[in-house]
Amino acid sequence: MSSIGTGYDLSASTFSPDGRVFQVEYAMKAVENSSTAIGIRCKDGVVFGVEKLVLSKLYEQGSNKRIFNIDRHVGMAVAGLLADARSLSEVAREEASNFRSNYGHDIPLKHLADRVAMYVHAYTLYSAVRPFGCSFILGSHDEDDGPQLYMVDPSGISYGYWGCAIGKAKQAAKTEIEKLQMKDMTCRELVKEVAKIIYIVHDEVKDKAFELELSWVGEVTKGRHELVPKDIKEEAEKYAKDSLEEEDDSDEDNM
Amino acid sequence: SEEEECEHQAESSSHSSDRTTIIAIAFEGGVVIGSDSRVSAGASVVNRVMNKLSPLHDKIYCALSGSAADAQTMAEIVNYQLDVHSIEVGEDPLVRSAATLVKNISYKYKEELSAHLIVAGWDRRAGGQVYVTLDGLLARQPFAIGGSGSSYIYGFVDAEYRQGMTKKDCQEFVVNALALAMNRDGSSGGVAYFVTIDKDGTDEKCILGNKLPTFFDE
């Protein structure tokens, strides 16, 4: 449902007659063209999963990561223009670092999300710059506030979530996420479900090969955001592949 | 009433300096922070009822020692910074944040300033906490003493402090320590102010000179 914003879409400093800022909407389109990233909050932590499309067999495995570490206790999964996302991750890192330097403790996630969202919003005000073409999900876990998950989009709003998805298959991913009872699950259980969801929403026909990036932060990692260890990741991917085959098989039976 | 008599008269004499006794101690669930009330400029007592306990936030106080002007200004600045910070973050600030802000000023301007603030308070994450910020360091301690009068009571506090003291024990500890220091230090005296902070609120008290505990020679 693309609309033509003839004349009102040339700069972010212009409203259209129906009250839209087209440049921001176009920025969100850039996110929708990117492959999917999801973040889910459970009882004792947060798990991120990213479908990283592999455009060439010549790429080194693990390059162009889409999950970043912002301070020890915060993870950031991104979708959209990767260069814009990297720049924002540096902004987030500086915010977290300055907070720690000024106040002597870890930055609360809501505050970090608000600060980075304000920064993203600033780029939607002027014609001299363009909005950031990426959305990102921030997650962390601490003893007092428990697990937390926030998403920031190119318009500069931040939302708190139990589970969210960004990127091309976000609708399909959200449907799958809604089926989960995440509040009762632990990180270990959730890791497998996240892998499964990424495998489900991956479009074999259009996109061919992909790498799964998985990371988590929670009681299982003592509050540090880390990539999921290789053995647990392999177990999760196996679970995901097996579940998909089962569903394929059961489809055939129904014929 | 006692409180009215203790109302402090704000002296802005530029040559008065705080030779003083300050103390803070943490217990499970809160802190007690106390000070004497004498401001002296050489041999002259410029203010005998000065309250050296300054609020940084609802449940975080600091005790001022060293140069009166420097200490008061630092406390005012940090009070402002914490106001802004608590609104931005949407909850009451941590005692650690307050102490870090004080430390940052102390350290950055350590050549120009001459003040030591003891920061003490209660927050929901770590309960009662006491921090020292002398010379720009930041250290959390079970209790802390400062000012010229503190030299006379190191033995007392080291011997008397026990782990697991109750709120009442801590209040007695503070009042006794202040009384002893005020007896021996020429630069400390007047009345004893102390503030008890816990999750339920902040309770400010003042004990007049003639109601302070007495010891063997009185």
Coordinates of C-alpha atoms in Angstrom, one line a residue:
Chain A
M1 CA 0.0 0.0 0.0
S2 CA 2.5 2.6 -1.1
S3 CA 1.2 6.1 -1.6
I4 CA 2.8 8.7 -3.8
G5 CA 3.8 11.8 -1.8
T6 CA 4.3 14.0 -4.7
G7 CA 6.1 17.1 -3.7
Y8 CA 5.7 16.5 0.1
D9 CA 8.2 13.8 0.3
L10 CA 11.4 15.5 -0.6
S11 CA 12.6 16.4 2.9
A12 CA 11.9 15.4 6.5
S13 CA 11.1 18.9 7.3
T14 CA 7.9 18.9 5.3
F15 CA 4.4 17.6 6.4
S16 CA 2.0 16.3 3.7
P17 CA -1.5 17.8 3.7
D18 CA -2.8 14.7 5.5
G19 CA -0.3 15.1 8.3
R20 CA 2.4 12.6 7.4
V21 CA 6.1 12.9 7.2
F22 CA 6.9 10.8 4.1
Q23 CA 10.6 10.6 4.6
V24 CA 10.1 8.8 7.9
E25 CA 7.7 6.4 6.3
Y26 CA 10.2 5.7 3.5
A27 CA 12.8 5.0 6.2
M28 CA 10.4 2.4 7.7
K29 CA 10.2 0.9 4.2
A30 CA 13.9 0.4 4.3
V31 CA 13.4 -1.6 7.5
E32 CA 10.7 -3.7 5.9
N33 CA 13.0 -4.7 3.1
S34 CA 15.6 -6.1 5.5
S35 CA 15.5 -9.6 6.8
T36 CA 13.8 -10.4 10.1
A37 CA 15.0 -9.8 13.6
I38 CA 13.0 -10.8 16.7
G39 CA 13.4 -10.3 20.4
I40 CA 11.4 -12.1 23.1
R41 CA 11.3 -11.5 26.8
C42 CA 10.7 -14.5 29.1
K43 CA 10.6 -15.2 32.8
D44 CA 14.3 -14.8 33.5
G45 CA 15.8 -13.1 30.5
V46 CA 15.7 -11.9 26.9
V47 CA 16.5 -13.8 23.7
F48 CA 17.3 -12.3 20.3
G49 CA 17.2 -14.1 17.0
V50 CA 18.2 -12.6 13.6
E51 CA 17.8 -14.1 10.1
K52 CA 21.0 -13.0 8.5
L53 CA 20.7 -13.5 4.7
V54 CA 23.9 -14.8 3.1
L55 CA 24.2 -13.2 -0.3
S56 CA 27.4 -15.0 -1.3
K57 CA 29.1 -18.2 -0.5
L58 CA 32.3 -16.3 -0.4
Y59 CA 31.4 -14.4 2.8
E60 CA 33.3 -15.3 5.9
Q61 CA 31.0 -16.9 8.4
G62 CA 30.0 -14.6 11.2
S63 CA 30.7 -11.3 9.3
N64 CA 28.3 -8.4 9.3
K65 CA 26.8 -9.2 12.7
R66 CA 23.4 -7.8 13.3
I67 CA 23.4 -8.2 17.1
F68 CA 25.5 -5.7 19.0
N69 CA 26.6 -5.4 22.6
I70 CA 25.8 -2.1 24.2
D71 CA 27.6 -2.1 27.6
R72 CA 27.8 -5.5 29.3
H73 CA 24.2 -5.9 30.2
V74 CA 22.4 -4.7 27.0
G75 CA 22.0 -6.3 23.6
M76 CA 20.8 -4.7 20.4
A77 CA 19.3 -6.6 17.4
V78 CA 18.8 -4.5 14.2
A79 CA 16.9 -4.5 11.0
G80 CA 17.3 -2.1 8.1
L81 CA 20.3 -0.3 6.7
L82 CA 23.2 -2.0 8.6
A83 CA 25.5 1.0 8.3
D84 CA 22.9 3.2 10.0
A85 CA 22.4 0.6 12.6
R86 CA 26.1 0.5 13.4
S87 CA 26.2 4.2 13.8
L88 CA 23.3 4.1 16.2
S89 CA 25.0 1.3 18.2
E90 CA 27.9 3.6 18.7
V91 CA 25.5 6.3 19.9
A92 CA 23.9 3.8 22.3
R93 CA 27.4 2.7 23.6
E94 CA 28.4 6.3 24.3
E95 CA 25.1 7.0 26.1
A96 CA 25.6 3.9 28.3
S97 CA 29.2 4.7 28.9
N98 CA 28.5 8.4 29.9
F99 CA 25.7 7.3 32.2
R100 CA 28.0 4.9 34.0
S101 CA 30.7 7.6 34.2
N102 CA 28.3 10.2 35.6
Y103 CA 26.1 8.1 37.9
G104 CA 28.3 5.1 38.8
H105 CA 26.0 2.2 37.8
D106 CA 24.5 0.4 34.8
I107 CA 22.1 2.4 32.6
P108 CA 18.5 1.4 33.1
L109 CA 17.2 0.0 29.8
K110 CA 14.2 2.3 29.5
H111 CA 16.4 5.3 29.9
L112 CA 18.8 4.1 27.3
A113 CA 15.9 3.4 24.9
D114 CA 14.5 6.9 25.5
R115 CA 17.9 8.5 24.9
V116 CA 18.6 6.7 21.7
A117 CA 15.0 7.2 20.5
M118 CA 15.5 11.0 21.1
Y119 CA 18.6 10.9 19.0
V120 CA 16.8 9.0 16.2
H121 CA 13.9 11.5 16.4
A122 CA 16.3 14.4 16.0
Y123 CA 17.1 13.2 12.5
T124 CA 13.5 13.4 11.5
L125 CA 13.3 17.1 12.0
Y126 CA 15.7 18.6 9.5
S127 CA 16.0 18.7 5.7
A128 CA 19.8 18.7 5.9
V129 CA 19.9 15.1 7.1
R130 CA 17.9 11.9 6.4
P131 CA 16.2 9.8 9.0
F132 CA 17.9 6.6 10.1
G133 CA 16.8 3.6 8.0
C134 CA 16.8 1.1 10.7
S135 CA 14.8 -0.2 13.7
F136 CA 16.3 -1.9 16.6
I137 CA 15.4 -4.0 19.6
L138 CA 17.2 -3.4 22.9
G139 CA 17.1 -6.0 25.7
S140 CA 18.6 -6.5 29.1
H141 CA 18.2 -8.2 32.4
D142 CA 19.0 -7.1 35.9
E143 CA 18.2 -8.5 39.4
D144 CA 15.9 -5.7 40.5
D145 CA 13.9 -5.0 37.4
G146 CA 14.0 -8.3 35.7
P147 CA 14.1 -8.8 31.9
Q148 CA 13.2 -5.8 29.7
L149 CA 12.7 -5.3 26.0
Y150 CA 12.3 -2.1 24.0
M151 CA 12.0 -1.4 20.3
V152 CA 12.9 1.8 18.5
D153 CA 11.7 2.7 15.0
P154 CA 12.9 5.4 12.5
S155 CA 10.3 7.8 13.8
G156 CA 12.0 7.9 17.1
I157 CA 9.4 6.3 19.3
S158 CA 10.3 3.5 21.7
Y159 CA 8.0 0.8 22.8
G160 CA 8.3 -1.7 25.6
Y161 CA 7.5 -5.3 24.7
W162 CA 7.2 -8.9 25.8
G163 CA 7.9 -10.0 22.2
C164 CA 8.5 -8.1 19.0
A165 CA 9.7 -8.5 15.4
I166 CA 11.1 -6.2 12.8
G167 CA 12.0 -6.7 9.2
K168 CA 10.3 -8.3 6.1
A169 CA 8.6 -11.2 7.9
K170 CA 7.5 -9.3 11.0
Q171 CA 3.8 -10.1 10.6
A172 CA 4.5 -13.8 10.3
A173 CA 6.9 -13.7 13.2
K174 CA 4.5 -11.8 15.4
T175 CA 1.9 -14.4 14.7
E176 CA 4.3 -17.1 15.9
I177 CA 5.4 -15.1 18.9
E178 CA 1.8 -14.6 20.0
K179 CA 1.4 -18.4 20.2
L180 CA 4.1 -18.6 22.9
Q181 CA 3.5 -18.4 26.6
M182 CA 6.7 -16.5 27.1
K183 CA 6.0 -15.3 30.6
D184 CA 6.3 -18.9 31.8
M185 CA 9.3 -19.9 29.8
T186 CA 13.0 -19.8 30.8
C187 CA 15.7 -18.6 28.4
R188 CA 16.9 -22.2 27.7
E189 CA 13.4 -23.1 26.4
L190 CA 13.0 -19.8 24.6
V191 CA 16.2 -20.1 22.7
K192 CA 14.8 -23.1 20.8
E193 CA 11.5 -21.4 20.1
V194 CA 13.3 -18.3 18.8
A195 CA 15.4 -20.4 16.4
K196 CA 12.2 -22.2 15.3
I197 CA 10.4 -18.9 14.5
I198 CA 13.3 -17.7 12.4
Y199 CA 13.4 -20.9 10.5
I200 CA 9.6 -20.7 10.0
V201 CA 9.5 -17.2 8.7
H202 CA 12.5 -17.6 6.4
D203 CA 11.4 -17.7 2.8
E204 CA 13.2 -20.6 1.1
V205 CA 12.1 -19.5 -2.4
K206 CA 13.1 -15.9 -2.4
D207 CA 16.0 -15.8 0.0
K208 CA 18.0 -19.0 -0.2
A209 CA 20.7 -19.3 2.3
F210 CA 20.8 -17.6 5.7
E211 CA 22.7 -17.7 9.0
L212 CA 21.0 -17.6 12.3
E213 CA 22.3 -15.2 14.9
L214 CA 21.2 -16.0 18.4
S215 CA 22.0 -14.1 21.6
W216 CA 20.6 -13.9 25.1
V217 CA 20.9 -12.0 28.4
G218 CA 19.4 -13.2 31.6
E219 CA 19.9 -15.2 34.8
V220 CA 21.5 -17.9 32.7
T221 CA 24.3 -15.5 31.7
K222 CA 24.3 -13.7 35.1
G223 CA 23.1 -10.5 33.5
R224 CA 25.7 -10.2 30.7
H225 CA 24.6 -10.1 27.1
E226 CA 26.3 -12.8 25.1
L227 CA 26.0 -14.8 21.9
V228 CA 24.4 -18.1 22.6
P229 CA 27.1 -20.8 23.1
K230 CA 27.8 -23.0 20.0
D231 CA 26.4 -26.2 21.5
I232 CA 23.2 -24.7 22.7
K233 CA 22.8 -22.9 19.3
E234 CA 23.3 -26.2 17.5
E235 CA 20.7 -27.8 19.7
A236 CA 18.3 -25.0 19.0
E237 CA 18.8 -25.1 15.3
K238 CA 18.3 -28.9 15.3
Y239 CA 15.1 -28.5 17.2
A240 CA 14.0 -25.8 14.7
K241 CA 14.8 -28.0 11.6
D242 CA 13.1 -31.0 13.1
S243 CA 9.9 -29.1 13.9
L244 CA 9.8 -27.8 10.4
E245 CA 10.1 -31.3 9.0
E246 CA 7.3 -32.6 11.3
E247 CA 5.0 -29.9 10.1
D248 CA 5.9 -30.7 6.5
D249 CA 5.2 -34.4 7.1
S250 CA 1.9 -33.7 8.8
D251 CA 0.8 -31.5 5.9
E252 CA 1.4 -34.5 3.6
D253 CA -0.7 -36.8 5.8
N254 CA -3.6 -34.5 5.6
M255 CA -3.8 -34.9 1.9
Chain B
S1 CA 10.5 23.4 71.0
E2 CA 13.8 21.8 70.4
E3 CA 13.4 22.0 66.6
E4 CA 12.7 25.7 66.7
E5 CA 15.8 26.4 68.8
C6 CA 17.9 24.4 66.3
E7 CA 16.7 26.3 63.3
H8 CA 19.9 27.3 61.6
Q9 CA 20.8 30.9 60.7
A10 CA 22.4 30.9 57.3
E11 CA 25.7 32.8 57.7
S12 CA 27.3 33.7 54.5
S13 CA 30.6 34.9 56.1
S14 CA 33.3 34.3 53.5
H15 CA 36.1 33.7 56.0
S16 CA 34.3 31.1 58.1
S17 CA 35.4 27.6 57.5
D18 CA 33.8 24.3 58.7
R19 CA 35.9 22.7 61.3
T20 CA 33.5 20.1 62.3
T21 CA 32.4 16.6 63.2
I22 CA 30.3 14.5 60.8
I23 CA 29.3 10.9 60.9
A24 CA 27.1 8.4 59.0
I25 CA 26.3 4.8 59.6
A26 CA 24.2 2.3 57.7
F27 CA 21.9 -0.4 59.1
E28 CA 19.7 -3.0 57.5
G29 CA 17.0 -0.9 55.9
G30 CA 18.5 2.6 56.3
V31 CA 21.1 5.0 57.5
V32 CA 21.7 7.5 60.3
I33 CA 23.7 10.6 59.4
G34 CA 24.8 13.2 62.0
S35 CA 26.8 16.4 62.5
D36 CA 27.7 19.0 65.1
S37 CA 26.6 22.6 64.7
R38 CA 29.6 24.9 65.1
V39 CA 31.0 27.1 62.4
S40 CA 34.2 28.8 63.5
A41 CA 36.5 31.4 61.9
G42 CA 39.7 31.0 63.9
A43 CA 38.8 31.5 67.6
S44 CA 35.4 33.0 66.8
V45 CA 32.3 30.9 66.7
V46 CA 30.4 32.4 63.7
N47 CA 27.4 30.2 63.9
R48 CA 26.6 27.9 66.8
V49 CA 23.5 26.3 65.4
M50 CA 24.4 25.5 61.8
N51 CA 22.8 22.3 60.3
K52 CA 25.5 20.6 58.3
L53 CA 23.2 17.9 57.0
S54 CA 22.0 18.8 53.5
P55 CA 19.4 16.9 51.5
L56 CA 20.5 15.8 48.0
H57 CA 17.1 14.1 47.4
D58 CA 14.2 12.8 49.4
K59 CA 16.0 9.9 50.8
I60 CA 19.6 10.9 50.3
Y61 CA 21.5 13.3 52.5
C62 CA 25.1 14.5 52.7
A63 CA 27.1 15.8 55.6
L64 CA 29.3 18.8 54.9
S65 CA 32.9 19.4 56.1
G66 CA 35.8 21.5 55.0
S67 CA 35.1 24.9 53.4
A68 CA 31.5 25.9 54.1
A69 CA 31.1 27.7 50.8
D70 CA 32.6 24.8 48.7
A71 CA 30.6 22.2 50.5
Q72 CA 27.3 24.0 50.3
T73 CA 27.8 24.7 46.6
M74 CA 28.7 21.1 45.8
A75 CA 25.6 20.0 47.7
E76 CA 23.4 22.4 45.8
I77 CA 24.8 21.4 42.4
V78 CA 24.3 17.7 43.1
N79 CA 20.8 18.3 44.4
Y80 CA 20.0 20.0 41.1
Q81 CA 21.6 17.2 39.0
L82 CA 19.7 14.5 41.0
D83 CA 16.4 16.3 40.4
V84 CA 16.9 16.3 36.7
H85 CA 18.3 12.7 36.7
S86 CA 15.4 11.3 38.8
I87 CA 12.8 12.8 36.4
E88 CA 14.7 11.5 33.3
V89 CA 15.0 8.0 34.7
G90 CA 11.5 8.0 36.2
E91 CA 12.4 6.8 39.6
D92 CA 14.1 7.8 42.8
P93 CA 17.9 8.0 42.3
L94 CA 20.3 5.5 43.7
V95 CA 22.6 6.6 46.6
R96 CA 25.4 5.4 44.4
S97 CA 24.4 7.9 41.7
A98 CA 24.4 10.8 44.2
A99 CA 27.8 9.7 45.6
T100 CA 29.2 9.4 42.1
L101 CA 28.0 12.9 41.2
V102 CA 29.6 14.3 44.3
K103 CA 32.8 12.4 43.6
N104 CA 32.9 13.7 40.0
I105 CA 32.9 17.3 41.2
S106 CA 35.3 16.6 44.1
Y107 CA 37.8 14.9 41.7
K108 CA 37.5 17.3 38.8
Y109 CA 38.0 20.3 41.0
K110 CA 40.2 18.8 43.6
E111 CA 42.9 21.6 43.3
E112 CA 40.3 24.4 43.7
L113 CA 37.9 22.9 46.2
S114 CA 38.4 22.0 49.8
A115 CA 35.4 20.1 51.0
H116 CA 34.6 16.6 52.0
L117 CA 31.0 15.3 51.8
I118 CA 29.8 12.1 53.3
V119 CA 26.8 10.8 51.3
A120 CA 24.3 8.5 52.9
G121 CA 20.8 7.4 52.1
W122 CA 18.4 4.7 51.3
D123 CA 17.3 3.3 47.9
R124 CA 15.2 0.3 47.0
R125 CA 18.0 -1.6 45.3
A126 CA 20.7 -1.7 47.9
G127 CA 19.0 -0.4 51.1
G128 CA 21.0 1.8 53.4
Q129 CA 24.4 2.9 52.1
V130 CA 27.2 5.3 53.2
Y131 CA 29.8 6.6 50.8
V132 CA 32.9 8.7 51.4
T133 CA 34.1 11.0 48.7
L134 CA 37.2 12.5 50.3
D135 CA 39.7 14.0 47.7
G136 CA 37.6 12.6 44.8
L137 CA 37.7 8.9 45.7
L138 CA 34.4 6.9 46.0
A139 CA 34.2 4.2 48.6
R140 CA 31.2 2.5 50.2
Q141 CA 31.7 1.8 54.0
P142 CA 29.5 0.5 56.8
F143 CA 30.1 3.8 58.6
A144 CA 32.2 7.0 58.0
I145 CA 33.4 9.9 60.1
G146 CA 34.9 13.2 59.0
G147 CA 35.9 16.7 60.0
S148 CA 38.4 17.9 62.5
G149 CA 36.5 16.3 65.4
S150 CA 36.7 12.9 63.9
S151 CA 40.3 12.4 64.9
Y152 CA 39.2 12.2 68.5
I153 CA 36.7 9.4 68.0
Y154 CA 38.4 6.9 65.7
G155 CA 39.1 4.7 68.7
F156 CA 35.6 5.0 69.9
V157 CA 33.9 4.2 66.6
D158 CA 36.3 1.3 65.8
A159 CA 35.6 -0.3 69.2
E160 CA 31.9 0.4 69.4
Y161 CA 30.8 -0.6 65.8
R162 CA 29.3 -4.1 65.4
Q163 CA 27.7 -5.6 62.4
G164 CA 23.9 -6.0 62.5
M165 CA 23.2 -2.9 64.6
T166 CA 19.6 -1.8 64.8
K167 CA 18.2 1.6 63.9
K168 CA 18.1 2.6 67.6
D169 CA 21.7 1.3 68.1
C170 CA 22.8 3.4 65.2
Q171 CA 21.2 6.5 66.5
E172 CA 22.8 6.0 69.9
F173 CA 26.1 5.4 68.2
V174 CA 25.9 8.6 66.2
V175 CA 24.9 10.7 69.2
N176 CA 27.5 9.3 71.5
A177 CA 30.2 9.8 68.8
L178 CA 29.2 13.4 68.2
A179 CA 29.1 14.1 71.9
L180 CA 32.6 12.8 72.5
A181 CA 34.0 14.6 69.6
M182 CA 32.3 17.9 70.5
N183 CA 33.7 17.6 74.0
R184 CA 37.3 17.3 72.8
D185 CA 37.5 19.2 69.6
G186 CA 37.6 23.0 70.0
S187 CA 36.1 23.4 66.5
S188 CA 33.1 21.2 67.1
G189 CA 30.2 21.9 69.5
G190 CA 26.8 23.4 69.8
V191 CA 23.9 20.9 69.2
A192 CA 23.9 17.5 67.6
Y193 CA 21.8 17.1 64.5
F194 CA 21.0 13.7 63.1
V195 CA 18.8 12.4 60.3
T196 CA 17.4 8.8 60.1
I197 CA 16.5 7.7 56.6
D198 CA 14.7 4.4 55.7
K199 CA 12.1 3.2 53.3
D200 CA 9.3 5.0 55.2
G201 CA 10.9 8.4 55.1
T202 CA 13.3 10.9 56.6
D203 CA 13.3 11.8 60.3
E204 CA 15.3 14.9 61.4
K205 CA 16.2 15.3 65.0
C206 CA 18.2 17.8 67.1
I207 CA 19.7 17.3 70.5
L208 CA 20.5 20.4 72.5
G209 CA 23.9 20.7 74.1
N210 CA 22.7 20.2 77.6
K211 CA 20.8 17.1 76.7
L212 CA 23.7 15.3 75.0
P213 CA 25.0 12.1 76.7
T214 CA 27.7 12.8 79.4
F215 CA 30.8 10.9 80.1
F216 CA 33.2 10.3 83.0
D217 CA 34.4 13.9 83.3
E218 CA 31.0 15.6 83.3

